[in-house]
CSV table of C-alpha atoms in Angstrom, one decimal:
chain,number,residue,atom,x,y,z
Z,163,ILE,CA,4.0,0.7,-6.3
Z,164,THR,CA,0.9,1.4,-8.4
Z,165,SER,CA,2.0,-1.2,-10.9
Z,166,LEU,CA,2.7,-3.7,-8.2
Z,167,ARG,CA,-0.8,-3.2,-6.7
Z,168,GLU,CA,-2.4,-3.6,-10.1
Z,169,LYS,CA,-1.0,-7.2,-10.2
Z,170,LEU,CA,-2.9,-8.1,-7.0
Z,171,PRO,CA,-4.2,-10.4,-5.8
Z,172,ILE,CA,-1.7,-13.1,-6.8
Z,173,ARG,CA,-3.0,-16.6,-6.0
Z,174,LEU,CA,-0.6,-19.5,-5.8
Z,175,TYR,CA,-1.9,-23.1,-5.6
Z,176,PHE,CA,-0.7,-26.3,-4.1
Z,177,HIS,CA,-1.5,-30.0,-4.1
Z,178,ASN,CA,-3.1,-31.5,-1.0
Z,179,ASP,CA,-0.9,-31.4,2.2
Z,180,GLU,CA,2.0,-29.9,0.2
Z,181,PRO,CA,4.7,-28.9,0.9
Z,182,ASN,CA,6.2,-31.4,3.3
Z,183,PRO,CA,3.1,-33.7,3.9
Z,184,ARG,CA,2.3,-35.0,7.4
Z,185,SER,CA,4.5,-32.3,9.0
Z,186,TRP,CA,3.7,-29.8,11.8
Z,187,ASP,CA,6.6,-27.5,10.7
Z,188,THR,CA,5.8,-23.9,9.9
Z,189,LEU,CA,8.7,-23.6,7.5
Z,190,THR,CA,9.9,-25.5,4.4
Z,191,GLY,CA,13.1,-25.7,2.5
Z,192,LEU,CA,11.3,-26.0,-0.8
Z,193,THR,CA,10.6,-23.0,-3.1
Z,194,TYR,CA,7.3,-22.3,-4.7
Z,195,GLU,CA,8.7,-23.2,-8.1
Z,196,GLN,CA,9.5,-26.7,-6.8
Z,197,THR,CA,6.0,-27.2,-5.4
Z,198,TYR,CA,4.5,-25.8,-8.7
Z,199,ARG,CA,6.5,-28.3,-10.8
Z,200,SER,CA,5.6,-31.2,-8.6
Z,201,TYR,CA,1.9,-30.1,-8.6
Z,202,LYS,CA,1.9,-30.0,-12.4
Z,203,ALA,CA,3.4,-33.5,-12.6
Z,204,LEU,CA,0.3,-34.8,-10.7
Z,205,VAL,CA,-2.2,-33.7,-13.5
Z,206,PRO,CA,-2.5,-37.4,-14.7
Z,207,ASP,CA,-3.6,-38.3,-11.1
Z,208,TYR,CA,-6.3,-35.7,-11.3
Z,209,HIS,CA,-7.4,-37.0,-14.8
Z,210,LYS,CA,-7.5,-40.5,-13.4
Z,211,ALA,CA,-9.8,-39.4,-10.6
Z,212,TRP,CA,-12.2,-37.9,-13.1
Z,213,GLY,CA,-11.6,-40.4,-15.9
Z,214,GLY,CA,-15.3,-41.1,-16.5
Z,215,SER,CA,-16.4,-37.5,-16.8
Z,216,SER,CA,-15.4,-35.3,-19.8
Z,217,GLU,CA,-16.9,-32.3,-17.9
Z,218,GLY,CA,-14.7,-33.1,-14.9
Z,219,LEU,CA,-11.5,-33.5,-17.0
Z,220,ALA,CA,-12.2,-30.1,-18.7
Z,221,ALA,CA,-12.7,-28.4,-15.4
Z,222,ILE,CA,-9.4,-29.8,-14.1
Z,223,ASP,CA,-7.5,-28.8,-17.2
Z,224,GLY,CA,-9.0,-25.3,-17.0
Z,225,PHE,CA,-8.0,-25.0,-13.3
Z,226,PHE,CA,-4.4,-25.8,-14.0
Z,227,GLN,CA,-4.1,-23.5,-17.0
Z,228,GLU,CA,-6.2,-20.6,-15.7
Z,229,ARG,CA,-5.3,-20.7,-12.1
Z,230,VAL,CA,-2.1,-22.6,-11.4
Z,231,ASP,CA,-0.1,-21.6,-14.5
Z,232,HIS,CA,-1.5,-18.1,-14.5
Z,233,GLY,CA,-0.6,-17.5,-10.8
Z,234,PHE,CA,3.0,-18.6,-11.3
Z,235,ALA,CA,3.4,-16.3,-14.3
Z,236,GLN,CA,1.8,-13.4,-12.4
Z,237,LEU,CA,4.3,-14.0,-9.5
Z,238,ASN,CA,7.3,-13.8,-11.9
Z,239,ASP,CA,6.0,-10.6,-13.5
Z,240,PHE,CA,5.4,-9.2,-10.0
Z,241,ILE,CA,9.0,-10.0,-8.9
Z,242,GLY,CA,10.5,-8.0,-11.7
Z,243,LEU,CA,8.5,-4.9,-10.7
Z,244,LEU,CA,9.3,-5.6,-7.0
Z,245,GLU,CA,13.0,-5.6,-7.7
Z,246,GLN,CA,12.7,-2.2,-9.5
Z,247,ALA,CA,10.8,-0.6,-6.6
Z,248,LEU,CA,13.3,-1.9,-4.0
Z,249,ALA,CA,16.3,-0.8,-6.1
Z,250,GLU,CA,14.8,2.7,-6.1
Z,251,GLY,CA,15.0,2.7,-2.3
Z,252,GLN,CA,11.4,1.8,-1.4
Z,253,ARG,CA,10.8,-0.2,1.7
Z,254,ILE,CA,8.0,-2.6,1.0
Z,255,GLU,CA,5.8,-5.0,3.1
Z,256,LEU,CA,3.8,-7.8,1.4
Z,257,GLN,CA,0.8,-9.0,3.2
Z,258,VAL,CA,0.2,-12.7,2.4
Z,259,ARG,CA,-2.7,-14.9,3.4
Z,260,GLY,CA,-2.6,-18.7,3.5
Z,261,PHE,CA,-5.5,-21.1,3.0
Z,262,THR,CA,-6.2,-24.8,3.0
Z,263,SER,CA,-9.0,-27.2,2.2
Z,264,PRO,CA,-10.8,-28.6,5.3
Z,265,LEU,CA,-9.4,-32.1,5.1
Z,266,ALA,CA,-7.2,-32.0,8.2
Z,267,LYS,CA,-7.5,-30.5,11.7
Z,268,SER,CA,-7.6,-26.7,11.9
Z,269,ASP,CA,-4.3,-26.3,13.9
Z,270,TYR,CA,-2.5,-28.5,11.4
Z,271,ASN,CA,-3.9,-26.5,8.5
Z,272,ALA,CA,-2.7,-23.3,10.1
Z,273,ASN,CA,0.9,-24.7,10.0
Z,274,LEU,CA,0.4,-26.0,6.5
Z,275,SER,CA,-0.6,-22.4,5.5
Z,276,LEU,CA,2.6,-21.1,6.9
Z,277,ARG,CA,4.7,-23.7,5.1
Z,278,ARG,CA,3.0,-22.6,1.9
Z,279,ILE,CA,3.9,-19.0,2.5
Z,280,SER,CA,7.4,-20.1,3.4
Z,281,SER,CA,7.8,-21.7,0.0
Z,282,MET,CA,6.9,-18.4,-1.7
Z,283,VAL,CA,9.4,-16.5,0.5
Z,284,ASN,CA,12.1,-19.1,-0.4
Z,285,TYR,CA,11.3,-18.5,-4.1
Z,286,LEU,CA,11.6,-14.7,-3.6
Z,287,ARG,CA,14.9,-15.3,-1.9
Z,288,GLU,CA,16.4,-17.5,-4.5
Z,289,THR,CA,14.9,-16.5,-7.9
Z,290,ASP,CA,16.8,-14.5,-10.5
Z,291,HIS,CA,20.2,-15.1,-9.0
Z,292,ASP,CA,19.2,-14.1,-5.4
Z,293,VAL,CA,18.4,-10.5,-6.5
Z,294,LEU,CA,15.8,-10.1,-3.7
Z,295,ARG,CA,17.8,-11.8,-0.9
Z,296,PRO,CA,19.6,-8.6,0.3
Z,297,TYR,CA,16.3,-6.8,0.6
Z,298,LEU,CA,14.8,-9.6,2.6
Z,299,ASN,CA,17.8,-9.9,4.8
Z,300,SER,CA,17.9,-6.1,5.5
Z,301,GLY,CA,14.2,-5.8,6.1
Z,302,ALA,CA,13.7,-3.5,3.1
Z,303,LEU,CA,11.3,-6.2,1.9
Z,304,SER,CA,9.3,-7.8,4.6
Z,305,ILE,CA,6.5,-10.4,4.6
Z,306,ARG,CA,3.5,-10.3,6.9
Z,307,LYS,CA,1.9,-13.8,7.2
Z,308,SER,CA,-1.7,-14.5,7.9
Z,309,PRO,CA,-2.3,-18.2,8.2
Z,310,PHE,CA,-6.0,-18.7,8.0
Z,311,GLY,CA,-5.8,-22.4,7.3
Z,312,GLU,CA,-9.3,-23.8,6.7
Z,313,ASP,CA,-11.1,-21.0,8.6
Z,314,LYS,CA,-12.0,-19.1,5.4
Z,315,SER,CA,-12.6,-22.1,3.2
Z,316,ALA,CA,-15.7,-22.3,1.1
Z,317,THR,CA,-18.7,-24.2,2.4
Z,318,GLY,CA,-19.5,-27.4,0.6
Z,319,VAL,CA,-15.9,-28.6,0.1
Z,320,SER,CA,-15.6,-32.3,1.2
Z,321,ASP,CA,-13.6,-33.0,4.3
Z,322,GLN,CA,-13.9,-36.8,4.1
Z,323,LEU,CA,-10.7,-38.7,3.6
Z,324,GLU,CA,-12.5,-41.6,1.9
Z,325,ASP,CA,-13.9,-39.1,-0.6
Z,326,LEU,CA,-10.6,-38.4,-2.4
Z,327,LYS,CA,-12.4,-37.3,-5.6
Z,328,GLY,CA,-14.2,-34.6,-3.7
Z,329,SER,CA,-11.7,-33.7,-0.9
Z,330,VAL,CA,-8.5,-33.9,-2.9
Z,331,TYR,CA,-9.0,-34.0,-6.7
Z,332,SER,CA,-12.0,-31.7,-7.1
Z,333,VAL,CA,-11.7,-28.1,-8.5
Z,334,GLY,CA,-13.6,-26.9,-5.4
Z,335,ALA,CA,-11.0,-28.4,-3.0
Z,336,SER,CA,-8.1,-27.3,-5.3
Z,337,LEU,CA,-9.3,-23.7,-5.2
Z,338,GLU,CA,-9.0,-23.6,-1.4
Z,339,ARG,CA,-5.3,-24.8,-1.3
Z,340,ARG,CA,-3.7,-21.5,-2.0
Z,341,ILE,CA,-1.8,-18.5,-0.7
Z,342,GLU,CA,-2.5,-14.9,-1.8
Z,343,ILE,CA,-0.4,-11.8,-2.0
Z,344,GLU,CA,-3.2,-9.4,-1.1
Z,345,GLN,CA,-1.5,-6.1,-0.3
Z,346,VAL,CA,1.6,-4.1,-1.1
Z,347,LEU,CA,2.4,-1.5,1.6
Z,348,LEU,CA,5.1,1.1,1.8
Z,349,ALA,CA,7.0,0.8,5.1
Z,350,ASP,CA,7.9,3.9,7.0
Z,351,ALA,CA,11.6,4.6,6.5
Z,352,ASP,CA,11.9,6.2,9.9
Z,353,VAL,CA,10.7,3.1,11.7
Z,354,PRO,CA,12.9,0.0,11.9
Z,355,PRO,CA,11.5,-2.8,9.7
Z,356,VAL,CA,9.7,-5.7,11.2
Z,357,LEU,CA,11.4,-9.0,10.3
Z,358,ASP,CA,9.8,-12.4,10.7
Z,359,ILE,CA,11.3,-14.9,13.0
Z,360,GLY,CA,12.1,-18.0,11.0
Z,361,SER,CA,12.7,-16.3,7.7
Z,362,GLY,CA,16.5,-16.8,7.8
Z,363,ASP,CA,19.2,-14.5,9.1
Z,364,ILE,CA,17.8,-11.2,10.4
Z,365,THR,CA,20.1,-8.5,9.1
Z,366,GLN,CA,20.1,-4.7,9.8
Z,367,ASP,CA,22.5,-2.2,8.3
Z,368,ILE,CA,23.7,0.5,10.8
Z,369,GLY,CA,25.6,2.5,8.2
Z,370,ILE,CA,28.8,4.3,9.1
Z,371,VAL,CA,30.3,3.6,12.5
Z,372,HIS,CA,33.3,5.4,13.9
Z,373,GLN,CA,36.0,3.1,15.3
Z,374,ALA,CA,35.7,2.8,19.1
Z,375,GLY,CA,32.4,4.6,18.9
Z,376,GLU,CA,29.4,2.8,20.4
Z,377,ARG,CA,26.3,2.2,18.3
Z,378,GLU,CA,22.9,0.7,19.2
Z,379,ALA,CA,20.6,-0.9,16.7
Z,380,THR,CA,16.9,-1.7,17.4
Z,381,ILE,CA,15.8,-4.8,15.6
Z,382,ARG,CA,12.1,-5.4,15.5
Z,383,VAL,CA,11.1,-9.1,15.1
Z,384,ARG,CA,7.6,-10.7,14.7
Z,385,ASN,CA,6.7,-14.1,15.9
Z,386,SER,CA,5.5,-15.5,12.6
Z,387,THR,CA,4.8,-18.9,14.0
Z,388,ASP,CA,1.5,-20.1,15.2
Z,389,LYS,CA,2.7,-20.8,18.8
Z,390,PRO,CA,3.9,-18.5,21.6
Z,391,LEU,CA,7.6,-18.0,21.6
Z,392,THR,CA,10.0,-16.8,24.3
Z,393,LEU,CA,13.5,-15.5,23.6
Z,394,THR,CA,15.5,-17.2,26.3
Z,395,GLY,CA,19.1,-15.9,25.8
Z,396,GLY,CA,21.9,-15.6,23.3
Z,397,ARG,CA,25.5,-15.7,22.4
Z,398,PRO,CA,27.3,-12.9,20.5
Z,399,ASP,CA,30.0,-13.5,18.0
Z,400,CYS,CA,32.6,-11.5,19.9
Z,401,ASP,CA,33.0,-9.3,23.0
Z,402,CYS,CA,32.4,-6.2,20.8
Z,403,MET,CA,28.7,-7.1,20.8
Z,404,THR,CA,26.1,-7.1,23.6
Z,405,PHE,CA,22.3,-7.3,23.3
Z,406,ARG,CA,19.1,-6.8,25.2
Z,407,ILE,CA,16.1,-9.1,24.6
Z,408,PRO,CA,12.5,-8.5,25.8
Z,409,GLU,CA,11.4,-10.4,29.0
Z,410,GLN,CA,8.1,-11.5,27.5
Z,411,THR,CA,6.5,-14.3,25.6
Z,412,LEU,CA,5.6,-13.3,22.1
Z,413,LYS,CA,2.1,-14.4,21.0
Z,414,PRO,CA,1.7,-15.4,17.3
Z,415,GLY,CA,2.0,-12.2,15.3
Z,416,GLU,CA,3.3,-10.1,18.2
Z,417,ILE,CA,6.3,-7.8,17.6
Z,418,ALA,CA,9.3,-7.4,20.0
Z,419,GLU,CA,12.3,-5.1,19.9
Z,420,ILE,CA,15.8,-6.5,20.4
Z,421,THR,CA,18.6,-4.1,21.0
Z,422,ALA,CA,22.1,-4.9,19.7
Z,423,ILE,CA,25.0,-2.8,21.0
Z,424,PHE,CA,28.3,-2.6,19.0
Z,425,ASN,CA,31.1,-1.0,20.9
Z,426,GLY,CA,33.1,0.1,17.8
Z,427,ARG,CA,36.1,-2.2,18.5
Z,428,ALA,CA,36.6,-3.7,15.0
Z,429,PRO,CA,39.0,-3.2,12.1
Z,430,LEU,CA,38.4,-0.5,9.6
Z,431,GLY,CA,36.2,-1.5,6.7
Z,432,PRO,CA,33.1,-3.6,6.2
Z,433,LEU,CA,31.4,-4.7,9.4
Z,434,SER,CA,29.4,-7.9,10.0
Z,435,ARG,CA,28.8,-9.0,13.6
Z,436,GLY,CA,26.0,-11.2,14.9
Z,437,VAL,CA,24.2,-12.7,17.8
Z,438,THR,CA,22.6,-16.1,18.0
Z,439,ILE,CA,19.4,-15.9,20.1
Z,440,THR,CA,17.9,-19.0,21.6
Z,441,THR,CA,14.2,-19.6,22.1
Z,442,ASP,CA,11.9,-22.1,23.8
Z,443,GLY,CA,10.2,-23.2,20.6
Z,444,GLU,CA,10.7,-23.6,16.9
Z,445,PRO,CA,12.9,-22.2,15.5
Z,446,ALA,CA,15.2,-23.0,18.4
Z,447,THR,CA,17.6,-20.2,17.4
Z,448,LEU,CA,17.5,-17.1,15.3
Z,449,ARG,CA,20.5,-15.2,14.0
Z,450,LEU,CA,20.7,-11.4,14.2
Z,451,VAL,CA,23.4,-9.7,12.2
Z,452,ILE,CA,24.3,-6.0,12.0
Z,453,THR,CA,26.3,-4.8,9.0
Z,454,GLY,CA,27.9,-1.4,8.2
Z,455,THR,CA,31.3,0.2,7.6
Z,456,VAL,CA,33.8,1.1,10.3
Z,457,THR,CA,35.7,4.4,9.7
Z,458,PRO,CA,38.5,6.1,11.6
Z,459,HIS,CA,37.4,8.0,14.8
Z,460,GLU,CA,37.1,11.7,14.1
């Protein structure tokens, strides 16, 4: 954990309105590596914008080498240490902040910040042969998202669309288009992890279950979107599962507890049963899965 914290903060940078430009979505299907590669491919466009200034060209090259490339290398080093800590049984929460330049409206920029964080989560999920995916699915690794958008952007950065040199291709604007892994926290092993709605299947392991013995699992979920969200109902995979959802609207960042009840009626061996929960917003559904092992009744 100390080694992980020594790597912080890790800053990852993006081209203007990336990923998924002109979208109000809070999630993306792209990984950070994909956005990083496409960003690097745009270096000639940045050169073109500063073609008459040797000082401007040097500043752009320095930014890509010292900030963009360095951040991606830092992230990969961090992932190796993170996997070691999780493999040792640690439960870890990463606190990640998202920022944008002030070119678009503030509510749009908040969603853009969440898409940028989503690309990093996707990269964690898929890199190194999916080594971190089980930890994300089980909640041993969780991500707390803080989408600041332009609220924390530096003063003096152009917000004029007609001034592309200043609002898109300047180092000042480029520095604002980032996310930061700012904290590594140890989660309390006695408290169920908090899992972000929209981060994929929400999986919780309930360990050993005796056949025909009932077991409840409390699944804590966070509304990681920027809009209020109500859980409206659900459909279990089989009659061996029931569930209780909170009768409340979750504000952005608010946490709720969902109770999944498994009645023990399943074949001996590995267990995987789920519930599809519906919402009144986006994502329209979320998938809750409990896993474990069914053993003979004592």
